[in-house]
XYZ file of C-alpha atoms in Angstrom:
655
model
C 58.235 13.185 -5.540
C 57.497 13.544 -1.845
C 59.523 10.389 -1.085
C 62.423 11.593 -3.248
C 62.356 14.986 -1.520
C 62.361 13.350 1.897
C 65.296 11.141 0.933
C 67.270 14.134 -0.376
C 66.540 15.945 2.901
C 67.664 12.916 4.922
C 70.877 12.647 2.870
C 71.549 16.369 3.329
C 71.021 16.139 7.097
C 73.221 13.031 7.254
C 76.029 14.820 5.367
C 75.752 17.805 7.737
C 75.880 15.467 10.732
C 78.903 13.575 9.327
C 80.754 16.844 8.676
C 80.109 18.007 12.246
C 81.030 14.594 13.642
C 84.193 14.402 11.544
C 85.264 17.824 12.809
C 84.935 16.698 16.420
C 86.595 13.357 15.602
C 89.487 14.969 13.726
C 90.054 17.473 16.540
C 89.993 14.701 19.113
C 92.602 12.784 17.111
C 94.916 15.829 17.024
C 94.364 16.970 13.402
C 93.154 20.448 14.303
C 91.779 23.054 11.924
C 89.836 26.289 12.259
C 86.294 25.621 13.375
C 87.123 22.272 14.971
C 85.904 21.291 18.428
C 88.458 19.542 20.627
C 87.650 17.594 23.767
C 90.248 18.407 26.446
C 88.777 16.028 29.028
C 87.468 16.099 32.585
C 88.411 18.811 35.068
C 87.752 16.675 38.120
C 87.834 12.966 38.810
C 86.928 12.017 42.355
C 84.627 9.907 44.461
C 81.792 11.575 46.359
C 79.406 9.209 48.131
C 76.256 11.320 48.357
C 73.803 8.914 49.943
C 73.175 5.261 50.628
C 70.858 2.567 51.918
C 71.265 -1.120 52.819
C 68.756 -3.926 52.314
C 68.218 -7.686 52.186
C 66.981 -9.506 49.095
C 66.726 -13.270 48.565
C 68.855 -14.041 51.613
C 71.631 -11.660 50.573
C 72.492 -8.238 51.960
C 73.611 -5.236 49.927
C 74.882 -1.712 50.492
C 73.724 0.741 47.826
C 75.815 3.903 47.352
C 75.085 6.921 45.134
C 78.189 8.496 43.593
C 78.119 12.017 42.203
C 79.270 12.095 38.588
C 78.479 12.842 34.992
C 76.304 10.858 35.036
C 75.752 9.825 38.647
C 76.389 6.152 39.439
C 74.766 3.584 41.715
C 77.463 1.349 43.226
C 76.307 -1.960 44.750
C 78.308 -3.831 47.409
C 77.681 -7.275 48.850
C 77.732 -7.421 52.655
C 79.579 -8.157 54.807
C 82.477 -8.644 52.353
C 82.033 -5.153 50.801
C 82.677 -6.643 47.365
C 81.701 -4.279 44.535
C 79.250 -6.374 42.512
C 77.747 -3.762 40.192
C 77.920 -0.122 39.146
C 75.141 1.401 37.090
C 74.933 4.813 35.471
C 71.867 6.928 36.243
C 70.972 8.519 32.901
C 70.194 12.264 32.955
C 71.276 12.611 36.603
C 74.483 14.093 37.972
C 73.543 13.486 41.601
C 70.885 11.815 43.721
C 69.983 12.924 47.225
C 67.143 10.445 47.702
C 67.522 6.690 48.045
C 65.475 4.090 49.893
C 64.699 0.377 49.694
C 61.334 -1.350 49.464
C 60.251 -4.446 51.388
C 61.656 -6.665 48.635
C 65.123 -5.120 48.877
C 64.998 -3.142 45.639
C 66.576 0.323 45.692
C 64.560 3.392 44.717
C 66.487 6.508 43.728
C 65.487 10.134 43.095
C 67.811 12.069 40.797
C 68.789 15.630 39.985
C 68.674 17.824 37.868
C 65.837 16.100 35.959
C 63.973 14.618 38.966
C 64.124 11.143 37.446
C 62.854 8.223 39.531
C 64.780 4.942 39.232
C 64.512 1.456 40.696
C 67.242 -1.185 40.812
C 67.069 -4.938 41.389
C 70.415 -6.453 42.502
C 69.342 -9.980 41.574
C 68.735 -9.137 37.921
C 71.124 -6.143 37.982
C 68.462 -4.170 36.164
C 67.985 -0.414 36.500
C 64.607 1.016 35.458
C 64.065 4.694 34.730
C 60.432 5.454 35.566
C 60.577 9.042 34.308
C 59.842 12.259 36.187
C 56.699 13.396 38.064
C 56.343 16.481 35.843
C 58.525 19.086 34.164
C 58.297 21.556 37.058
C 60.566 19.373 39.215
C 64.370 19.405 39.044
C 65.280 17.370 42.133
C 63.762 14.569 44.172
C 64.974 15.192 47.717
C 63.474 12.241 49.605
C 61.565 9.014 48.980
C 59.302 6.951 51.209
C 57.932 3.475 50.493
C 54.340 2.910 51.638
C 53.036 -0.494 50.625
C 53.199 -0.688 46.832
C 53.480 3.087 46.452
C 56.474 5.406 46.406
C 56.061 8.917 47.806
C 58.578 11.604 46.837
C 59.321 15.192 47.829
C 60.752 17.674 45.369
C 62.396 21.007 44.610
C 62.132 23.757 43.506
C 58.362 23.717 43.918
C 57.990 22.093 47.333
C 55.623 19.368 46.123
C 54.911 15.752 47.016
C 54.145 13.082 44.430
C 53.008 9.467 44.490
C 54.172 6.725 42.134
C 52.025 3.601 41.988
C 51.275 1.017 39.296
C 53.612 2.793 36.906
C 51.865 6.168 37.184
C 52.767 9.496 38.825
C 50.242 11.541 40.767
C 51.129 15.013 42.076
C 49.585 15.496 45.513
C 50.370 19.215 45.579
C 52.518 21.777 47.357
C 53.279 21.177 51.005
C 53.026 24.779 52.236
C 52.831 27.004 49.159
C 55.757 28.993 50.586
C 58.763 26.702 50.982
C 60.339 25.586 47.724
C 62.148 22.556 49.059
C 60.081 19.653 50.342
C 63.172 18.203 51.952
C 62.137 15.060 53.826
C 59.352 12.492 54.289
C 58.203 9.944 56.860
C 55.010 7.909 56.918
C 53.249 6.825 60.102
C 52.567 3.118 59.833
C 48.903 2.105 60.003
C 47.613 5.588 59.236
C 47.054 8.040 56.396
C 49.481 10.569 57.874
C 52.529 11.752 55.955
C 55.105 13.915 57.741
C 56.899 16.405 55.469
C 59.918 18.510 56.396
C 60.605 21.672 54.407
C 63.111 24.552 54.159
C 64.753 27.031 53.960
C 62.655 28.454 56.748
C 62.148 25.214 58.612
C 58.677 23.656 58.611
C 57.279 20.295 59.724
C 53.855 19.457 58.338
C 51.551 16.552 59.172
C 49.534 15.833 56.039
C 46.418 13.683 56.366
C 46.222 12.145 52.921
C 42.637 11.030 53.441
C 41.186 14.424 54.392
C 43.940 16.503 52.726
C 44.284 18.532 55.929
C 47.725 19.841 56.915
C 49.056 20.925 60.281
C 52.314 22.637 61.238
C 53.848 20.979 64.314
C 57.386 22.390 64.472
C 57.823 24.158 67.834
C 58.433 27.919 67.685
C 61.899 27.480 69.195
C 63.072 25.797 65.986
C 61.474 28.117 63.421
C 64.803 29.831 62.755
C 66.374 26.618 61.507
C 66.965 26.397 57.751
C 65.534 22.940 57.115
C 63.909 19.871 58.513
C 66.573 17.962 56.646
C 65.657 14.371 57.439
C 62.639 12.492 58.825
C 62.382 8.944 60.151
C 59.545 6.949 61.696
C 60.232 4.200 64.239
C 58.301 2.631 67.095
C 55.502 5.217 67.062
C 57.913 8.162 67.054
C 58.946 10.733 64.455
C 62.601 11.777 64.406
C 63.212 15.139 62.688
C 66.775 16.277 61.944
C 66.992 20.075 61.781
C 69.709 22.007 59.973
C 72.076 23.743 60.500
C 71.802 22.825 64.183
C 73.039 19.380 65.121
C 69.767 18.273 66.652
C 67.166 15.552 66.135
C 63.694 16.409 67.432
C 61.525 13.569 68.734
C 57.711 13.616 68.413
C 54.910 11.203 69.247
C 53.443 10.316 65.859
C 49.869 9.798 67.091
C 49.561 13.062 69.016
C 52.182 15.239 67.260
C 53.507 16.001 70.748
C 57.106 17.199 70.930
C 59.040 15.065 73.394
C 62.686 16.098 73.395
C 65.720 17.003 71.328
C 68.782 14.824 70.847
C 72.242 16.214 70.023
C 72.948 14.512 66.681
C 75.138 15.153 63.665
C 74.135 12.225 61.471
C 71.764 12.795 58.581
C 68.990 11.189 60.610
C 68.508 8.052 62.690
C 68.655 4.414 61.686
C 65.740 2.152 61.021
C 64.480 0.417 64.171
C 66.631 -2.460 65.364
C 64.891 -5.806 64.751
C 66.312 -6.922 68.111
C 64.954 -4.310 70.539
C 63.432 -1.469 68.473
C 66.209 1.016 69.287
C 67.449 3.558 66.739
C 71.043 4.649 66.268
C 72.673 7.929 65.258
C 76.041 9.691 65.462
C 77.246 12.841 67.204
C 80.579 14.626 67.350
C 81.594 16.013 70.739
C 85.032 17.414 71.584
C 86.337 16.451 68.110
C 85.349 12.808 68.622
C 82.390 11.185 66.851
C 80.566 8.362 68.583
C 77.611 6.095 67.885
C 74.539 6.582 70.094
C 71.508 4.384 70.784
C 68.049 5.745 71.617
C 65.478 3.479 73.254
C 61.950 4.511 72.135
C 60.392 2.806 75.161
C 62.482 4.426 77.894
C 63.290 7.446 75.698
C 66.849 7.417 76.959
C 69.913 7.921 74.754
C 73.153 6.047 75.409
C 76.687 6.601 74.090
C 77.843 3.247 72.716
C 81.522 4.330 72.930
C 82.032 3.385 69.277
C 84.613 5.707 67.714
C 83.502 6.651 64.192
C 86.868 8.135 63.195
C 85.671 11.741 63.305
C 82.958 11.352 60.668
C 79.181 11.618 60.957
C 76.853 8.949 59.605
C 75.240 9.613 56.226
C 73.165 6.411 56.314
C 72.412 3.746 58.941
C 70.383 0.577 58.265
C 69.949 -2.891 59.744
C 70.520 -5.981 57.605
C 70.831 -9.704 58.299
C 74.052 -11.144 56.878
C 74.368 -14.776 55.651
C 75.646 -15.927 59.075
C 72.258 -14.957 60.517
C 73.641 -12.069 62.545
C 71.935 -8.663 62.563
C 74.319 -5.877 61.560
C 74.044 -2.083 61.605
C 75.657 -0.814 58.418
C 76.073 2.543 56.733
C 78.179 5.308 55.240
C 80.338 7.600 57.354
C 80.923 10.908 55.585
C 81.152 11.284 51.803
C 84.478 9.616 51.036
C 83.409 5.975 51.172
C 84.133 5.188 54.828
C 81.854 2.308 55.771
C 80.575 0.983 59.102
C 79.675 -2.576 60.097
C 78.526 -2.814 63.710
C 77.305 -5.983 65.409
C 74.865 -4.727 68.036
C 74.925 -8.085 69.856
C 78.656 -8.306 70.572
C 79.768 -4.682 69.925
C 82.132 -5.815 67.186
C 83.008 -2.809 64.980
C 84.526 -2.760 61.520
C 85.283 0.579 59.826
C 86.878 0.426 56.379
C 86.966 2.172 53.010
C 84.713 0.951 50.232
C 86.282 0.568 46.808
C 84.509 3.532 45.222
C 84.931 3.807 41.445
C 86.102 7.288 40.419
C 83.646 9.514 38.562
C 83.913 12.604 36.422
C 82.405 15.547 38.330
C 80.027 17.871 36.420
C 81.493 21.333 35.797
C 79.401 24.153 37.236
C 81.228 27.278 36.025
C 84.102 28.248 33.709
C 86.223 31.409 33.383
C 89.760 32.578 32.698
C 92.282 34.773 34.490
C 94.441 37.568 33.089
C 96.989 35.052 31.763
C 94.383 33.012 29.907
C 94.448 30.025 32.252
C 91.077 28.247 32.336
C 89.333 28.029 35.715
C 86.529 25.511 36.284
C 84.521 24.734 39.396
C 82.850 21.404 40.067
C 79.192 20.991 40.961
C 79.020 20.494 44.753
C 82.601 19.159 44.736
C 84.298 22.064 46.507
C 87.262 22.187 44.118
C 88.739 24.437 41.436
C 90.741 23.172 38.485
C 93.152 25.493 36.645
C 94.150 24.394 33.142
C 96.964 26.010 31.158
C 96.218 25.992 27.405
C 99.926 26.554 26.705
C 101.543 23.870 28.884
C 98.392 21.700 29.350
C 99.306 21.523 33.054
C 96.412 21.235 35.509
C 96.351 22.585 39.084
C 93.715 21.473 41.604
C 92.672 23.654 44.549
C 90.609 21.977 47.256
C 88.711 23.486 50.165
C 86.725 25.963 48.051
C 82.998 25.439 47.626
C 80.921 25.531 44.459
C 81.895 28.685 42.545
C 78.895 30.610 41.209
C 80.779 33.477 39.563
C 84.347 34.692 39.016
C 86.261 37.723 37.766
C 89.953 38.165 36.995
C 91.870 41.127 38.372
C 95.532 42.032 38.800
C 96.853 38.491 38.375
C 94.302 36.907 40.710
C 90.678 35.770 40.734
C 87.734 36.850 42.859
C 85.301 33.977 43.410
C 81.672 33.905 44.570
C 81.184 30.689 46.532
C 78.067 28.665 47.401
C 76.659 27.602 49.889
C 78.434 29.795 52.476
C 77.839 32.983 50.476
C 81.533 33.847 50.641
C 83.543 36.026 48.279
C 87.068 34.634 48.083
C 90.334 35.794 46.540
C 92.867 33.532 44.841
C 96.335 34.463 43.578
C 98.803 31.821 42.346
C 101.711 33.450 44.203
C 100.369 35.466 47.131
C 97.234 33.446 47.904
C 97.530 29.956 46.351
C 94.792 28.341 48.481
C 92.205 31.123 48.393
C 90.865 33.075 51.377
C 87.501 34.613 52.210
C 87.426 38.412 52.044
C 83.777 38.938 52.959
C 80.402 37.199 53.111
C 76.889 38.005 51.915
C 75.283 35.439 54.226
C 74.169 38.140 56.680
C 72.092 39.609 53.850
C 70.206 36.317 53.456
C 72.232 35.416 50.369
C 74.121 32.219 49.543
C 75.047 32.611 45.850
C 77.416 35.496 44.986
C 76.813 34.926 41.292
C 77.858 38.075 39.409
C 81.189 39.858 39.911
C 82.778 42.874 38.197
C 85.757 45.145 38.939
C 85.954 48.907 38.429
C 89.741 49.319 37.919
C 89.735 53.129 38.156
C 87.510 53.289 41.235
C 89.214 50.204 42.748
C 85.856 48.601 43.585
C 84.705 44.983 43.317
C 80.929 44.711 42.807
C 79.091 41.509 43.684
C 75.480 40.668 42.873
C 73.995 37.857 44.965
C 71.039 35.502 44.781
C 69.072 34.792 47.986
C 68.921 31.530 49.858
C 65.602 29.723 50.066
C 63.261 31.524 52.452
C 64.753 34.969 51.701
C 63.228 37.227 49.063
C 65.308 39.512 46.796
C 69.008 39.633 46.060
C 71.672 42.080 47.189
C 74.495 44.228 45.792
C 77.866 44.558 47.523
C 80.801 46.921 46.924
C 84.259 45.913 48.187
C 86.956 48.619 48.179
C 90.141 46.989 46.927
C 92.341 49.546 48.741
C 90.628 49.962 52.123
C 89.216 46.385 52.200
C 85.886 47.777 53.413
C 82.605 46.342 52.177
C 79.147 47.894 51.817
C 75.922 46.005 51.166
C 72.602 47.049 49.682
C 69.600 44.748 49.885
C 66.860 44.564 47.264
C 68.156 47.078 44.736
C 65.184 45.788 42.754
C 62.575 44.159 45.033
C 61.718 40.531 44.247
C 64.673 40.250 41.875
C 68.358 39.362 42.134
C 71.377 40.730 40.254
C 72.781 37.823 38.255
C 74.992 39.608 35.705
C 77.429 42.539 36.042
C 80.113 44.295 34.026
C 81.962 47.624 34.203
C 82.289 50.455 31.669
C 83.263 54.133 31.954
C 82.517 54.722 35.639
C 79.400 52.552 35.851
C 78.521 48.999 36.751
C 75.996 47.642 34.253
C 73.799 44.805 35.449
C 70.958 42.456 34.702
C 68.484 40.772 37.020
C 66.486 37.604 37.393
C 62.787 37.663 38.193
C 63.302 34.392 40.086
C 64.256 35.545 43.588
C 61.980 33.547 45.901
C 59.002 35.908 45.709
C 55.407 34.822 45.220
C 55.474 36.460 41.766
C 58.513 34.532 40.531
C 59.114 34.716 36.806
C 56.157 37.052 36.262
C 57.799 40.505 36.303
C 60.282 42.047 33.875
C 64.001 41.596 34.449
C 65.891 44.880 34.764
C 68.777 46.156 32.651
C 70.419 48.954 34.642
C 73.560 50.851 35.517
C 74.782 52.344 38.791
C 77.727 54.544 39.732
C 80.834 52.556 40.622
C 81.672 55.177 43.259
C 78.478 55.030 45.305
C 76.501 51.882 46.117
C 73.650 54.033 47.439
C 73.266 55.951 44.182
C 69.959 55.722 42.364
C 70.221 52.956 39.754
C 69.335 54.026 36.245
C 66.973 51.629 34.510
C 67.841 51.275 30.847
C 65.506 50.370 28.020
C 64.610 46.704 28.090
C 66.499 44.876 25.334
C 63.485 42.656 24.569
C 59.849 42.608 25.595
C 59.484 41.482 29.210
C 62.626 39.373 29.731
C 62.523 37.027 32.715
C 66.278 36.661 33.017
C 69.299 38.720 31.939
C 71.909 36.086 32.591
C 75.174 37.396 31.114
C 76.847 40.756 30.491
C 80.244 41.908 29.212
C 81.692 45.226 28.073
C 82.463 45.322 24.364
C 84.385 47.791 22.204
C 83.261 51.340 21.394
C 81.262 51.862 24.626
C 78.987 48.882 23.984
C 77.477 46.559 26.545
C 76.641 43.031 25.407
C 74.131 40.925 27.296
C 71.904 37.849 27.168
C 68.189 38.410 27.817
C 66.345 35.082 27.793
C 67.277 33.651 24.373
C 68.412 36.946 22.809
C 71.815 38.616 22.681
C 71.563 42.411 22.861
C 74.125 45.150 22.220
C 73.607 48.471 24.028
C 75.548 51.576 22.983
C 76.036 53.707 26.080
C 76.662 56.831 23.960
C 73.692 56.634 21.606
C 71.557 54.702 24.114
C 70.339 52.468 21.303
C 70.198 48.676 21.324
C 70.581 45.919 18.758
C 69.003 42.490 19.332
C 70.029 39.119 17.886
C 67.730 36.158 18.537
C 69.700 32.967 19.245
C 67.006 30.612 20.587
C 63.276 31.186 20.934
C 62.659 29.322 24.199
C 64.835 29.191 27.302
C 64.908 27.557 30.704
C 66.868 28.426 33.836
C 66.249 30.874 36.638
C 69.610 32.471 37.471
C 71.988 31.226 34.770
C 71.293 30.329 31.177
C 73.686 32.301 28.974
C 77.358 33.265 28.812
C 79.462 35.683 26.759
C 83.150 36.394 26.156
C 84.944 38.807 23.833
C 87.033 36.636 21.504
C 89.419 39.564 20.714
C 89.050 38.660 17.034
C 86.051 40.782 16.110
C 83.529 38.252 17.430
C 81.547 37.881 20.635
C 81.273 34.219 21.622
C 78.611 32.744 23.862
C 76.272 29.962 24.876
C 72.508 29.895 25.394
C 70.546 26.721 26.113
C 73.723 24.651 25.614
C 74.273 26.033 22.106
C 77.657 27.545 21.159
C 77.620 30.599 18.864
C 79.482 33.721 17.828
C 78.296 37.123 16.611
C 80.303 39.519 14.450
C 80.736 42.731 16.432
C 79.961 45.119 13.579
C 77.665 43.221 11.211
C 75.901 41.370 14.083
C 75.824 38.233 11.968
C 75.020 35.151 14.067
C 76.920 31.905 13.515
C 76.134 28.634 15.318
C 79.322 26.696 16.070
C 78.862 22.943 15.758
C 76.335 20.613 17.334
C 78.236 19.826 20.549
C 76.367 20.735 23.745
C 78.098 23.707 25.354
C 77.804 25.563 28.636
C 79.801 28.656 29.606
C 82.620 30.263 27.610
C 86.118 31.531 28.389
C 89.020 32.893 26.300
C 92.220 30.899 26.636
C 95.858 31.990 26.442
C 96.111 30.282 23.048
C 93.360 32.535 21.674
C 90.803 29.722 21.462
C 87.375 29.556 23.083
C 86.852 27.103 25.937
C 83.511 25.746 27.076
C 82.158 22.824 29.083
C 79.888 19.862 28.480
C 79.009 17.864 31.563
C 82.293 17.045 33.270
C 84.531 17.829 30.278
C 86.348 20.913 29.006
C 86.180 21.504 25.263
C 87.685 24.128 23.014
C 86.698 25.768 19.760
C 89.672 26.308 17.445
C 89.503 29.827 15.989
């Protein structure tokens, strides 16, 4: 009986799966019906070379390049011909900041957003996914090879790990304050690991034998955001600080600061096998040149090599089949590649054949006409899709959009990493312009936006950059163009959701705002007068017990406010001051964004939580899960259907 019951259950689950799959398949093939899910396709297709490294293996030389995508891709080129010999997808990663090569020429890669560690052998063309150090990591920011071990630095917890003999060991937090352990360098012949952190710059020397740590960054550089890159060569440590275009030089043995070098490249090259010199790039008077630094004389020299206005992303020495030693690397993020013969000064700058990749979609929304706006992760572009004509418009030169709100035929956009609030209008402002910034408040993610049409005020809630605690609230007067800011409306929290109703802005906060008590407090549900940013905010009854994150909020009919608190949708009646709660998922992740909501104008509120698409009837509060397709973000299109994203693709739910 137990076996029969199990078989019946399996058959039932299989039938349910086939029905869901057939609905997606039918919609994809154009036979659309109510309840179908249709894949529209990618918003962005482009090539972004994020990082690279070059190495020799078995007498051959290779350039490894990481391409942002969904998923990210490792592209492998043979040198010096630059022939593309392999491209490998990095499962569960959309980007990879960290890449290095071991003594045998294998590439080691650290991914994001799952902090997966990979290795790749160009001889066998085999990629190995070694897993992740632990679940608290989302990104591996740098990797360092030390003998048979791989050391890695991570975010958002500022830790260092070791991978050896197939096992991960977490060594611990670098400072206990900085969340990003940005860069690593190991002093040869010692037990000393140098670790650069941010957003308040820090440079730590970590004795792995005694576990003692020492801060060595001079006070003059404490206001930098990051120690973005570290390199060890010829007894010296080279530390690239950001945002300044400077490389700081230290004696590794004594930790003594020697000098600073004007430098725009990500760091310096490995030491030249010919004379031990390191190379870097620097732009001066709109011209970028290659520089050489001699560790013995400690003198830098301009090599008068024009790098076509781009800074070096990677620089490595390899020996090509002819026996010559070549400096090779990436210039910028568009695939420009350098081959430089240090012996005869022969320079070759050319474009690599980068395979195009689908860019992950970060946010989705719609304007007053029902056009669908999407922003790419890191890509600095916006795609506008018309559900009626299926035309697509691409706007470049805008950073990663964190939040958006439609108003009067245009769109207000909150843009990372500059912390800018921009305005776009298809007729009067087709390229988008910045109207104000929240950077001076220590913020870099204007994530929640709402408009009070009667008061003519745009409200913006922002999330702080690393190293700054607490978010901010900004009011922008749409008539006078004046802006007012208010820091830490709720200390140790940031305002990540906003909407407007009857003279008030209603908002929700995140308990993750860079404080030492992150995720421990209770997220706030509040309202504040749309006329006065300095008014006392009114805290409203918490929709659930101790929410960590109230990630979405929209105004519904009949004076209701709908929101997402952790995995629960709540409905607050501003007249009766009573709430209704609907549990969607029991466990959630995310720190500033996890849920989304949109009024479907058909009696249902649509939304996503934990990549699950759902709708809730606005009067009966009945919950309905909509298909099995992973979904993130929701928007209402001009055709009346619901649009959402999955990875790099736009999808729609046919109502």
